[in-house]
Coordinates of C-alpha atoms (C1' of nucleotides) in Angstrom, one line a residue:
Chain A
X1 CA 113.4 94.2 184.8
X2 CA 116.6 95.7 183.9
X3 CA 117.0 93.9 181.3
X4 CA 113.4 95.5 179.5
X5 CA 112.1 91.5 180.0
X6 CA 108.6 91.3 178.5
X7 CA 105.8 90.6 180.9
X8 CA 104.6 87.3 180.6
X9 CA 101.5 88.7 180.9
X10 CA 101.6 90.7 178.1
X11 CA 98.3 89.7 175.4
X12 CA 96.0 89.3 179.0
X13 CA 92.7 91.0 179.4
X14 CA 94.4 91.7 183.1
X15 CA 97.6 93.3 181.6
X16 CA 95.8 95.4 178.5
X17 CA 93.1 96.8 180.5
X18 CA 92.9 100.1 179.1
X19 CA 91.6 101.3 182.7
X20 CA 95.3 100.8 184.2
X21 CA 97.8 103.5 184.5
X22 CA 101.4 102.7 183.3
X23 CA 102.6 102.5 186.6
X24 CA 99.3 100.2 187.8
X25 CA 100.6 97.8 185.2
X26 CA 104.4 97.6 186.5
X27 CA 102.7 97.0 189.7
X28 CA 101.1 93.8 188.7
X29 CA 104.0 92.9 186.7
X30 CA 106.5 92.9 189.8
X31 CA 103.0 91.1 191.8
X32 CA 103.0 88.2 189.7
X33 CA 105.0 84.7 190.3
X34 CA 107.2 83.1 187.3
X35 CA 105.8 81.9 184.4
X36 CA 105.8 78.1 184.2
X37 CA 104.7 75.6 181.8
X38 CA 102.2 72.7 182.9
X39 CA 101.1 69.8 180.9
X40 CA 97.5 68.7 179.6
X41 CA 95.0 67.6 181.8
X42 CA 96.7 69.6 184.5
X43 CA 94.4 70.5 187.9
X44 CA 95.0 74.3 188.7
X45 CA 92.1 74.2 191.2
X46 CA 90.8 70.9 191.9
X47 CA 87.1 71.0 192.3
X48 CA 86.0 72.2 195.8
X49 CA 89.8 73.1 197.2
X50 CA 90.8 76.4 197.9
X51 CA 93.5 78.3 196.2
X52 CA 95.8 81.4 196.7
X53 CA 96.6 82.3 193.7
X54 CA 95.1 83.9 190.6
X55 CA 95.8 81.5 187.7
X56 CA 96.4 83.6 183.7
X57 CA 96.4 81.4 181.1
X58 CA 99.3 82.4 178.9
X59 CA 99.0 80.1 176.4
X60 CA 97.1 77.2 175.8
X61 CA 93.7 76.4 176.8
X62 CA 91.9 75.1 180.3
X63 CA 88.4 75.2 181.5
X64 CA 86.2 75.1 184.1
X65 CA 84.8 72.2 185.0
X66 CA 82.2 70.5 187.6
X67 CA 81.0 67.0 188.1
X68 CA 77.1 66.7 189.4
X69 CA 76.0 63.8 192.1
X70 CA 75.3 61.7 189.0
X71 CA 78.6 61.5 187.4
X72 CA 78.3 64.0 184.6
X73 CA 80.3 66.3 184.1
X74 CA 79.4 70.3 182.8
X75 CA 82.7 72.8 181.7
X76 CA 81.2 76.1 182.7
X77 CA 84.2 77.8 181.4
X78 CA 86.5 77.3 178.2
X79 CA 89.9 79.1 179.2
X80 CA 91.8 81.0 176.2
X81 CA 95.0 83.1 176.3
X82 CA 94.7 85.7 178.3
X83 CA 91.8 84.6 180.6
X84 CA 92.1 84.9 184.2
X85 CA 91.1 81.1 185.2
X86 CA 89.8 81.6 188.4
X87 CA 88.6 85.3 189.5
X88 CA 86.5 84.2 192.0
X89 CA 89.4 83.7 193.8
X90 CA 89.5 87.3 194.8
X91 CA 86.6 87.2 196.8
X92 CA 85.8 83.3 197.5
X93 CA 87.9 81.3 199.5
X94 CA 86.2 77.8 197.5
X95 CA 84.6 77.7 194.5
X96 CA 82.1 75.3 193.1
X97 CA 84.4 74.3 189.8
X98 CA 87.8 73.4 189.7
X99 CA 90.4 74.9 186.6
X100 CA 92.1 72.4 184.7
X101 CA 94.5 72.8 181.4
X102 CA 92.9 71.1 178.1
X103 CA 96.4 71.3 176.1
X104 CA 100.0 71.5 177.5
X105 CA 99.8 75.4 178.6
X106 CA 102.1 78.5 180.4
X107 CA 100.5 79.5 183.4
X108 CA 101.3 82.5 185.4
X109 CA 100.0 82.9 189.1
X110 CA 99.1 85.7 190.8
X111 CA 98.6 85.8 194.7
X112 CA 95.2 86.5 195.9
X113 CA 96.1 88.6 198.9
X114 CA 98.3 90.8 196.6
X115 CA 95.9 91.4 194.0
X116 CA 93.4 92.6 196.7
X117 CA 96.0 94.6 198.5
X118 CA 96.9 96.0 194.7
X119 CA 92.9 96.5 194.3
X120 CA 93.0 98.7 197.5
X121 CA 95.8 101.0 196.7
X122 CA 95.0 101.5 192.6
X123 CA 91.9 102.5 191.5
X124 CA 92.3 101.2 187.6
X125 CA 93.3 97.8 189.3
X126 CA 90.3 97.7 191.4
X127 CA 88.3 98.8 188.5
X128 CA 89.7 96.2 186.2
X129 CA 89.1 93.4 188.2
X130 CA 85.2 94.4 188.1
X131 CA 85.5 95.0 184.6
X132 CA 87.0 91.3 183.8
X133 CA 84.4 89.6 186.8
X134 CA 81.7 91.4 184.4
X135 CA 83.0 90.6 181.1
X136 CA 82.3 86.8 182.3
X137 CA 78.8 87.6 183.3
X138 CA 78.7 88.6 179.9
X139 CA 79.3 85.2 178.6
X140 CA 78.4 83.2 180.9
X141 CA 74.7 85.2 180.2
X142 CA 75.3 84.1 176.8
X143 CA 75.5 80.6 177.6
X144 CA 72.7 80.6 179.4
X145 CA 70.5 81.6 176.7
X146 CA 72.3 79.5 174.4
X147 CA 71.8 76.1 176.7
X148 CA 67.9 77.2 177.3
X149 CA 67.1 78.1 173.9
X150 CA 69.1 76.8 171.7
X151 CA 69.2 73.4 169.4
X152 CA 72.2 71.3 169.7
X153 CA 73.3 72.4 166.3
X154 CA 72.7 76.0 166.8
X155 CA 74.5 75.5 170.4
X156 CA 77.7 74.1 168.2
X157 CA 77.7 77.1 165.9
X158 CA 77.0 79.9 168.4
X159 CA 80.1 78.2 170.6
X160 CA 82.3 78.1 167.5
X161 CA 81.8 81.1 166.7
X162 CA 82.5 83.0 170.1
X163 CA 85.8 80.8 170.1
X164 CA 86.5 82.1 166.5
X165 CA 86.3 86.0 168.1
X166 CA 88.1 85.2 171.7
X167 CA 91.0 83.9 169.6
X168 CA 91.0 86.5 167.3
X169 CA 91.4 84.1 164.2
X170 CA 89.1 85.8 161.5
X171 CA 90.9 87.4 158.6
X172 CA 88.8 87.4 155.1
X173 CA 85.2 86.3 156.1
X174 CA 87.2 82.8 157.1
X175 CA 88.8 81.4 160.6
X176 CA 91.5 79.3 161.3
X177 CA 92.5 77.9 164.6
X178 CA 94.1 75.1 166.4
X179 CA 91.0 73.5 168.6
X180 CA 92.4 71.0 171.0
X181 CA 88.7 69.9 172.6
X182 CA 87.8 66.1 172.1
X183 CA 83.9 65.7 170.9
X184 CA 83.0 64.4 174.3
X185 CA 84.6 68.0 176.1
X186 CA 82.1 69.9 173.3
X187 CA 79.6 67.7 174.7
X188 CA 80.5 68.3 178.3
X189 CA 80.2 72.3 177.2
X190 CA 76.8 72.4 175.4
X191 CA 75.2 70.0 177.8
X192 CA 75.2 66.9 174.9
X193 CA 76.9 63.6 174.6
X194 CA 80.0 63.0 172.0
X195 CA 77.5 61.2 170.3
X196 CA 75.2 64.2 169.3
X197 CA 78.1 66.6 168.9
X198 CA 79.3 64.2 166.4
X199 CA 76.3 64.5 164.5
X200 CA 75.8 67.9 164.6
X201 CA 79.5 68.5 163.4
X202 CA 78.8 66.1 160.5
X203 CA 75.7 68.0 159.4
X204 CA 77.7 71.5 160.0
X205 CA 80.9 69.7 157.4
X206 CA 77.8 69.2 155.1
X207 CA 76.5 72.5 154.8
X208 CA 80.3 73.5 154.4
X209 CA 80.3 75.9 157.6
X210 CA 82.9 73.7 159.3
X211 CA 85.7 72.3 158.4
X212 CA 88.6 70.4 160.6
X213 CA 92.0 69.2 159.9
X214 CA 93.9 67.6 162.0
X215 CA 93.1 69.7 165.1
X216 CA 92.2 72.5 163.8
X217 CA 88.9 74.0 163.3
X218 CA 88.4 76.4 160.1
X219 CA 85.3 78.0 159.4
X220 CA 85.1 78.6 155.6
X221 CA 82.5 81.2 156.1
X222 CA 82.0 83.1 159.1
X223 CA 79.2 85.6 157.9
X224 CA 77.0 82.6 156.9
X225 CA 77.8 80.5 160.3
X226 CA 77.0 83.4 162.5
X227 CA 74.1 83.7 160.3
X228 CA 72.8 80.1 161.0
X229 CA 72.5 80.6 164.6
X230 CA 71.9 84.2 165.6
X231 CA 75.1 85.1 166.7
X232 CA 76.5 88.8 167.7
X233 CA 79.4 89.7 168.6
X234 CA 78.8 92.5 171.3
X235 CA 78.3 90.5 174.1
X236 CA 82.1 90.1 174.0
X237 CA 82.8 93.6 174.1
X238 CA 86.5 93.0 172.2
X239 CA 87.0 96.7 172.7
X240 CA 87.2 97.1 175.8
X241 CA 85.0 98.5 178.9
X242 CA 82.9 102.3 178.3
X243 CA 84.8 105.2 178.9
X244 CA 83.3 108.2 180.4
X245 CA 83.6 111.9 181.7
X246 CA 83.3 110.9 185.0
X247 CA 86.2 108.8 184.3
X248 CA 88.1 111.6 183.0
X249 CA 87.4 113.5 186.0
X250 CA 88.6 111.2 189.0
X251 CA 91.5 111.2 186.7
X252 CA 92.6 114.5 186.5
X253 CA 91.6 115.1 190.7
Chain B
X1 CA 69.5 113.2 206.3
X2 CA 69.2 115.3 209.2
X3 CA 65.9 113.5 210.4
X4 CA 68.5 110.1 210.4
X5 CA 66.1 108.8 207.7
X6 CA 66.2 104.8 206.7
X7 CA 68.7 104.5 203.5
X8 CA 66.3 103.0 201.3
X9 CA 69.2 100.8 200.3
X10 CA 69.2 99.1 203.7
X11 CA 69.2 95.7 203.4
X12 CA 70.2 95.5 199.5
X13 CA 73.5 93.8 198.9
X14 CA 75.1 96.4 198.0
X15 CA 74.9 98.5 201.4
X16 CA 75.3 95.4 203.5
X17 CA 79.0 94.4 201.8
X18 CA 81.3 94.1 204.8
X19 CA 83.6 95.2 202.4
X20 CA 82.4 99.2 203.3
X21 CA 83.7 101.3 205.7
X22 CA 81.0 103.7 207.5
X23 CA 81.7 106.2 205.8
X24 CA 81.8 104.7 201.9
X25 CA 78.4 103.3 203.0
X26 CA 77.4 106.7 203.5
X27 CA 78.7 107.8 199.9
X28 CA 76.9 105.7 198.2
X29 CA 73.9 106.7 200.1
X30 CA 74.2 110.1 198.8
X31 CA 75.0 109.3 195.6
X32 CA 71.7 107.3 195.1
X33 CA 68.4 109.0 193.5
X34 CA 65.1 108.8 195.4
X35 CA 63.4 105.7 195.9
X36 CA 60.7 104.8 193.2
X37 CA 57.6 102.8 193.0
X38 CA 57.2 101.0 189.9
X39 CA 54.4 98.7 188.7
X40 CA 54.6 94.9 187.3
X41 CA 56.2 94.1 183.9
X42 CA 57.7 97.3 183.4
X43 CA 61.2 97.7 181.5
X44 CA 64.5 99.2 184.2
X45 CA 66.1 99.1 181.0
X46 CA 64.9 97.6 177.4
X47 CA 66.7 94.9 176.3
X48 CA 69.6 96.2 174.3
X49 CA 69.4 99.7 175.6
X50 CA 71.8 101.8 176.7
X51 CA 71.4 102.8 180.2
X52 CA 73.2 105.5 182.7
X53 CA 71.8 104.1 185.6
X54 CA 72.2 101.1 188.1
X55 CA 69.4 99.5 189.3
X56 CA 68.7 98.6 192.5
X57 CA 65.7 96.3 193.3
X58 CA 64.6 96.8 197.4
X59 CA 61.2 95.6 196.9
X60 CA 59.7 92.8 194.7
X61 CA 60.8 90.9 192.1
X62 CA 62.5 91.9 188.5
X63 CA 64.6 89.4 186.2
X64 CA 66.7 89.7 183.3
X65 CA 65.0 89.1 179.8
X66 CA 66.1 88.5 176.2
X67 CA 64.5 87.6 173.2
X68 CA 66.6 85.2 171.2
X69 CA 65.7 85.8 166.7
X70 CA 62.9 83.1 167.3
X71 CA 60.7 84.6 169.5
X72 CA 62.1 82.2 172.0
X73 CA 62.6 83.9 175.8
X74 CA 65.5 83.2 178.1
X75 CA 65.8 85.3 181.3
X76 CA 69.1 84.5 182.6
X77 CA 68.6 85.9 186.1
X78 CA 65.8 86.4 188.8
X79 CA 66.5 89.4 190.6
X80 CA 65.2 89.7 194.2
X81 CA 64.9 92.6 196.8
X82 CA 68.7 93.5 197.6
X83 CA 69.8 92.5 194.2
X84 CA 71.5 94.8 191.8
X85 CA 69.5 94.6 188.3
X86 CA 71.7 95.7 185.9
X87 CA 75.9 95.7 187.6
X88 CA 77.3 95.0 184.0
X89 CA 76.1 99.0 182.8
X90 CA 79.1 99.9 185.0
X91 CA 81.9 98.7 182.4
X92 CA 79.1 98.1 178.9
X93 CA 77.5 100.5 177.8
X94 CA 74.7 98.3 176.1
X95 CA 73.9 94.9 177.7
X96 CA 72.5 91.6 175.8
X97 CA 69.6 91.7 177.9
X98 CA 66.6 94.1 179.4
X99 CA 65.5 94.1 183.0
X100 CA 62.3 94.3 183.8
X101 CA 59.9 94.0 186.9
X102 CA 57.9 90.9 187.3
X103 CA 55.7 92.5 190.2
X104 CA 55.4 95.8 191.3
X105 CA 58.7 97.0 193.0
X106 CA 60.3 99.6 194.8
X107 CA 63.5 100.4 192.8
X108 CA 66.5 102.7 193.5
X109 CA 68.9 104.2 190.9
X110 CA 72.1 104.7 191.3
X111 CA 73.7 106.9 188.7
X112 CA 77.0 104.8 186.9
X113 CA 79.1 107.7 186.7
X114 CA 78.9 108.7 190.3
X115 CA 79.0 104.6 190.9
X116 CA 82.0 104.3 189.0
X117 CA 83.6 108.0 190.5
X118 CA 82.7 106.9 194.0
X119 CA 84.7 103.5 193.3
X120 CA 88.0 105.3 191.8
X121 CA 87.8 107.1 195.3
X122 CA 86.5 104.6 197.6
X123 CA 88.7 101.0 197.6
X124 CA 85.6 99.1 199.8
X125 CA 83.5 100.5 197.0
X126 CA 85.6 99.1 194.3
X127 CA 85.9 96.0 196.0
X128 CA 82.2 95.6 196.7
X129 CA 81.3 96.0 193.0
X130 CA 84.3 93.1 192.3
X131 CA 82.5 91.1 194.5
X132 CA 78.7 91.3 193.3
X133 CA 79.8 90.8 189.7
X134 CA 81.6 87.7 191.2
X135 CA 78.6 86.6 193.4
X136 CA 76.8 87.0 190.2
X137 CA 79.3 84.7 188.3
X138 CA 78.6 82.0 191.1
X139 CA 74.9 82.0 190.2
X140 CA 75.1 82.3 186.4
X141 CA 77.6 79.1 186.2
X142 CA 75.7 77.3 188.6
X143 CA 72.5 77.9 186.4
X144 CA 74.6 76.8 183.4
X145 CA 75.2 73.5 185.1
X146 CA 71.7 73.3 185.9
X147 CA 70.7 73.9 182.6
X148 CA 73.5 71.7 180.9
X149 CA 73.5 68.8 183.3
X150 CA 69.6 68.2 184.8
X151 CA 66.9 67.1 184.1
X152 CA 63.9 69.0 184.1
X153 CA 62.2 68.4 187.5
X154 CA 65.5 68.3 189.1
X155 CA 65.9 71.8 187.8
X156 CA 62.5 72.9 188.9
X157 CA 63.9 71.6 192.4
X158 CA 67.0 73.5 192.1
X159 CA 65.3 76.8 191.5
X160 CA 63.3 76.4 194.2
X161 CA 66.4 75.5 197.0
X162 CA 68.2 77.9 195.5
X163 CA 65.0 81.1 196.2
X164 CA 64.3 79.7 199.3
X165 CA 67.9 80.6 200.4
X166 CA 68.2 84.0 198.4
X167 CA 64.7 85.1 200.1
X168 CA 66.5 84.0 203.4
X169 CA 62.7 82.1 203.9
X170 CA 63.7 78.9 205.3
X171 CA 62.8 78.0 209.2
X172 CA 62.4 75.1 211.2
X173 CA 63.2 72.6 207.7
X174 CA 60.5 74.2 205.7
X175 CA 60.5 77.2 203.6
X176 CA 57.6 79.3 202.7
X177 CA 57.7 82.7 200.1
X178 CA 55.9 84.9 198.1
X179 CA 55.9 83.5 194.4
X180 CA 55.1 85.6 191.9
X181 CA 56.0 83.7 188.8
X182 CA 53.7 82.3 185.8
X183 CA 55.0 78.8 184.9
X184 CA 55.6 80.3 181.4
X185 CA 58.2 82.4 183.3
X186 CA 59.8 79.5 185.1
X187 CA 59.6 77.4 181.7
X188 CA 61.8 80.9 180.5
X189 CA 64.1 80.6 183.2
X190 CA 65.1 76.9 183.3
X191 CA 65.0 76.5 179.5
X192 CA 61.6 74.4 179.6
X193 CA 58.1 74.9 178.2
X194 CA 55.1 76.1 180.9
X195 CA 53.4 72.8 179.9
X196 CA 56.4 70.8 181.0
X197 CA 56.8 72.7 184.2
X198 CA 53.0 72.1 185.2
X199 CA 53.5 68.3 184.7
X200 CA 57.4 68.2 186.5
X201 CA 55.5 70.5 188.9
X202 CA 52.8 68.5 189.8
X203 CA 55.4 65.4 189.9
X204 CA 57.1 67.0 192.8
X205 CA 53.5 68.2 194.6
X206 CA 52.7 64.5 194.3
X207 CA 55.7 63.5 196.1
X208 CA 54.9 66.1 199.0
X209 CA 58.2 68.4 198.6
X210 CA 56.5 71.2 197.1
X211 CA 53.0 73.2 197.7
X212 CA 51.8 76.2 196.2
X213 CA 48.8 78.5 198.0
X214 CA 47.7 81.3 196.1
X215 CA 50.9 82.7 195.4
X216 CA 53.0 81.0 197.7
X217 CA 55.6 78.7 197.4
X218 CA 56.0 76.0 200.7
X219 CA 58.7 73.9 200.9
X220 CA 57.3 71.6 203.6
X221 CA 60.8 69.6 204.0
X222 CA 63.6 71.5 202.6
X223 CA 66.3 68.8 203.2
X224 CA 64.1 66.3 201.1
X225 CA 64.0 69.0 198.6
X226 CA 67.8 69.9 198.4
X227 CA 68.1 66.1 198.4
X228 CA 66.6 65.3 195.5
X229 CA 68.3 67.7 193.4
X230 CA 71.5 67.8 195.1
X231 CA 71.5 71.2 196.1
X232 CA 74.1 72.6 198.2
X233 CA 73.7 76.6 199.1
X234 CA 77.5 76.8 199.2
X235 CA 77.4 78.5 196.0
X236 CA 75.3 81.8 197.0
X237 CA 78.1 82.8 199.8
X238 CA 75.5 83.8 201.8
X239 CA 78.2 84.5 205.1
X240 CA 80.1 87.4 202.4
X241 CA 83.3 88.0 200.8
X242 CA 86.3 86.0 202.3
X243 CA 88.4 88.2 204.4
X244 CA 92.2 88.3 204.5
X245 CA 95.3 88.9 206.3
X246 CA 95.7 91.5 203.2
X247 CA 92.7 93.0 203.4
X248 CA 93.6 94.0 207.7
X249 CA 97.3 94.7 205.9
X250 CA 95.8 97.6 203.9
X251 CA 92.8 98.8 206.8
X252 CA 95.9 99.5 208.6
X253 CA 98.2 101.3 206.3
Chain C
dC1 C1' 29.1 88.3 182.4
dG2 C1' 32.3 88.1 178.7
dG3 C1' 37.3 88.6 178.2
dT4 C1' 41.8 87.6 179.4
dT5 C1' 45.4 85.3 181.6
dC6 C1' 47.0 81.3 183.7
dG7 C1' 46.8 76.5 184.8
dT8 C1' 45.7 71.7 183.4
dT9 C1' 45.3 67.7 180.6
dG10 C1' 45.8 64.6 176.4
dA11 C1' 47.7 62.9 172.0
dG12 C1' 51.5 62.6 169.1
dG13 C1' 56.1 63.4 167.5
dC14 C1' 60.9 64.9 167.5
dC15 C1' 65.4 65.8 169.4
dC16 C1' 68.7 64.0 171.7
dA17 C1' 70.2 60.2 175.1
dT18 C1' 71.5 55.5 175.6
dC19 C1' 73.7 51.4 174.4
dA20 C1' 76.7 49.1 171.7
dA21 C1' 79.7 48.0 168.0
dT22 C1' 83.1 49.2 164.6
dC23 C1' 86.7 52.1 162.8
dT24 C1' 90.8 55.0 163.0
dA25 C1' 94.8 57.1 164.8
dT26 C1' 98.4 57.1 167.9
dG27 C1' 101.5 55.1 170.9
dT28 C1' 104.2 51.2 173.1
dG29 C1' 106.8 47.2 173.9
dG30 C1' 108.8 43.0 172.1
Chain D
dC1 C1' 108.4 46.1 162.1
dC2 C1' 104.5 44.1 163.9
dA3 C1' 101.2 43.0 167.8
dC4 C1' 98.6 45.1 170.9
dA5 C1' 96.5 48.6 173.7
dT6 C1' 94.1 52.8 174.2
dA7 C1' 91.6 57.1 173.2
dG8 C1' 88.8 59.2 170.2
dA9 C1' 85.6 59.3 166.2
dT10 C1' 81.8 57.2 163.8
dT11 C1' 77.6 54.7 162.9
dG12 C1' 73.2 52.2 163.9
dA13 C1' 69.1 50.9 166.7
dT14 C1' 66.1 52.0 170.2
dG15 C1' 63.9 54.7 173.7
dG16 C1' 62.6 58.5 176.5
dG17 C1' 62.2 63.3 178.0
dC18 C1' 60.4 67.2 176.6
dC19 C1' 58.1 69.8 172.8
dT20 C1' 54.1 70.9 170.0
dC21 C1' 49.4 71.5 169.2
dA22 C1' 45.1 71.7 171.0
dA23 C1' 41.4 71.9 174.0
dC24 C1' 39.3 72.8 178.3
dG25 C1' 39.1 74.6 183.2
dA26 C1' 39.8 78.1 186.6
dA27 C1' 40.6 82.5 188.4
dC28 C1' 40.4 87.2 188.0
dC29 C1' 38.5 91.7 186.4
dG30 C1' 36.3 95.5 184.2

DNA sequence: CGGTTCGTTGAGGCCCATCAATCTATGTGG
DNA sequence: CCACATAGATTGATGGGCCTCAACGAACCG
């Protein structure tokens, strides 16, 4: 601290919340445990155990994932920089899905009990912690509509291109960006086999929206991608939660 | 007030958190505008609107709706009495989706300003909304595995377990509602076409773990039911928020 | 009683799953 | 450096679950 350290946090949805006060934010900064780097394929939260900590994903990716009575296996939740990995946490002491790291990744852990004690005594914290439980409704909505309505191809497009935005890779109508996820993981996301998401991919390479090297994804055309499958934006709300008067006023009482 | 009228709220999820003290249950019951009756298949809030209200739904049913660019419909969530319609308008101003009734309803509005005033003010209040959004997180991602990993009668039976619990309707093994949805509305919400839920329908009626009367839904044999589909109601946290050492730390301070 | 909505049934077809084999890339040990 | 093992990608053949299109029946209602 004395030494100006940058948070580890910093680059988090938690930690750039534009509804936190400075000092709210050195308050979760001195909350937080060390940084620490796990491998791939690393359990955070194993499926059905409970957890006292908040895992942020620093760097890296995990997911969510589930496995039904029959063996197969549904990731609710892809896991970028900056996501919180397990919110429910807050308020559940078990949750249906475990968290699980996809590449090697830094994790940092925050403890449940003082994140809700934190909640109690600052507003903006409180208020962020809705605002990031809600930003997941968001997407999770999204997939919803995307795994009731949409072909597998479409399904493919819509997810790369809400992977393009959460990663922030789109400069010149193009995106570029490492994509660690075997076929059968894409599969295991869109509700399809590797076999199908191999297919799809293929007829995506043809029609020249997708292109991969080595592991990384690039999408040569992002207006014409978005295009082929409907997708918008919004629902990811990259700037941030509404701001209002009302806002304003508890502020200033 | 004075005449120690019944909160219309009463009963809703919102008033019931045990995160509220007596007198934040109060606030909110000030802050909330009179009780309204609406009729069947009318929009709380057109899909893509903006809105400066939170709905809450005390009678009847309502759902979520939204229109993908194919005339395809998707309505990511059923709303029942108790349920907030529309939590997300507290951080977004515009929302992916419309809410609309699905029978008539009594509805109460509770203005997002004062929601989000009385929250800055009020930690339980703060902490309730954290948890509906995450409640809500624990039904959307179970409905994405549903979607992503069943089949289609297995997700008719999954619907079904997971209403009777909601509507708190189950007694003695069986379960018994109210059912007001068109098959072309349960088709909408499981990602299926009405034809296909008449047939997957009828395959479940033939194998005695469903009956419908009028409008009624019977479960005869619940456990059968949950069975076949392997439900388990863990995921609606139907006993509340977890509570915490933390959470008596701050009561006391 | 005619119109409208909803439920029911049948025929046919497509999308995606399943099963299985081959290919490629990467890593490991001798 | 090569033999081998393993994980992932790719391809083909076949089948099934669910969709599509279409018609008809049933319930409700002005």
């Amino acid at each position: 601290m004395a030494s100006q350290a940058v948070s580890p946090m910093v680059g988090s949805r938690l930690w750039e919340s534009t509804l936190l006060a400075d000092e709210e934010r050195q308050a979760l900064q001195e909350a937080i445990l060390p940084a620490h780097r796990v491998g791939a394929n690393v359990d955070l939260v194993r499926e059905g155990a409970r957890t006292d900590d908040l895992f942020i994903i620093v760097e890296g990716w995990a997911c969510r994932y589930s496995i039904t009575t029959d063996g197969g296996r549904q990731l609710p939740a892809l896991l970028l920089p900056g996501d919180v990995g397990n919110l429910d946490s807050l308020m559940f002491e078990r949750l249906d899905y475990g968290v699980r790291t996809l590449t090697e990744a830094t994790v940092v852990a925050l403890p449940r009990d003082w994140a809700l004690a934190l909640a109690a005594q600052h507003p903006g914290i409180a208020q962020t912690f809705t605002w990031l439980a809600l930003l997941e409704n968001m997407i999770l909505t999204k997939w919803i509509q995307s795994l009731g309505r949409r072909s597998a191809k479409s399904r493919l497009a819509h997810l790369l291109c809400e992977l393009s935005v959460r990663l922030n890779a789109e400069a010149d109508g193009a995106s570029r960006f490492s994509f660690p996820l075997t076929q059968e993981q894409m599969g295991d996301v869109l509700g399809l086999t590797s076999v199908h998401i191999n297919r799809v991919l293929q007829e995506l390479k043809a029609e020249r929206l997708v292109t991969t090297r080595y592991r990384t994804m690039i999408l040569p055309d992002v207006a014409r991608l978005r295009q082929s499958c409907g997708f918008d934006p919004s629902y990811l709300h990259t700037a941030g939660p509404r701001t209002t008067s009302s806002r304003m006023v508890e502020r200033t009482m």
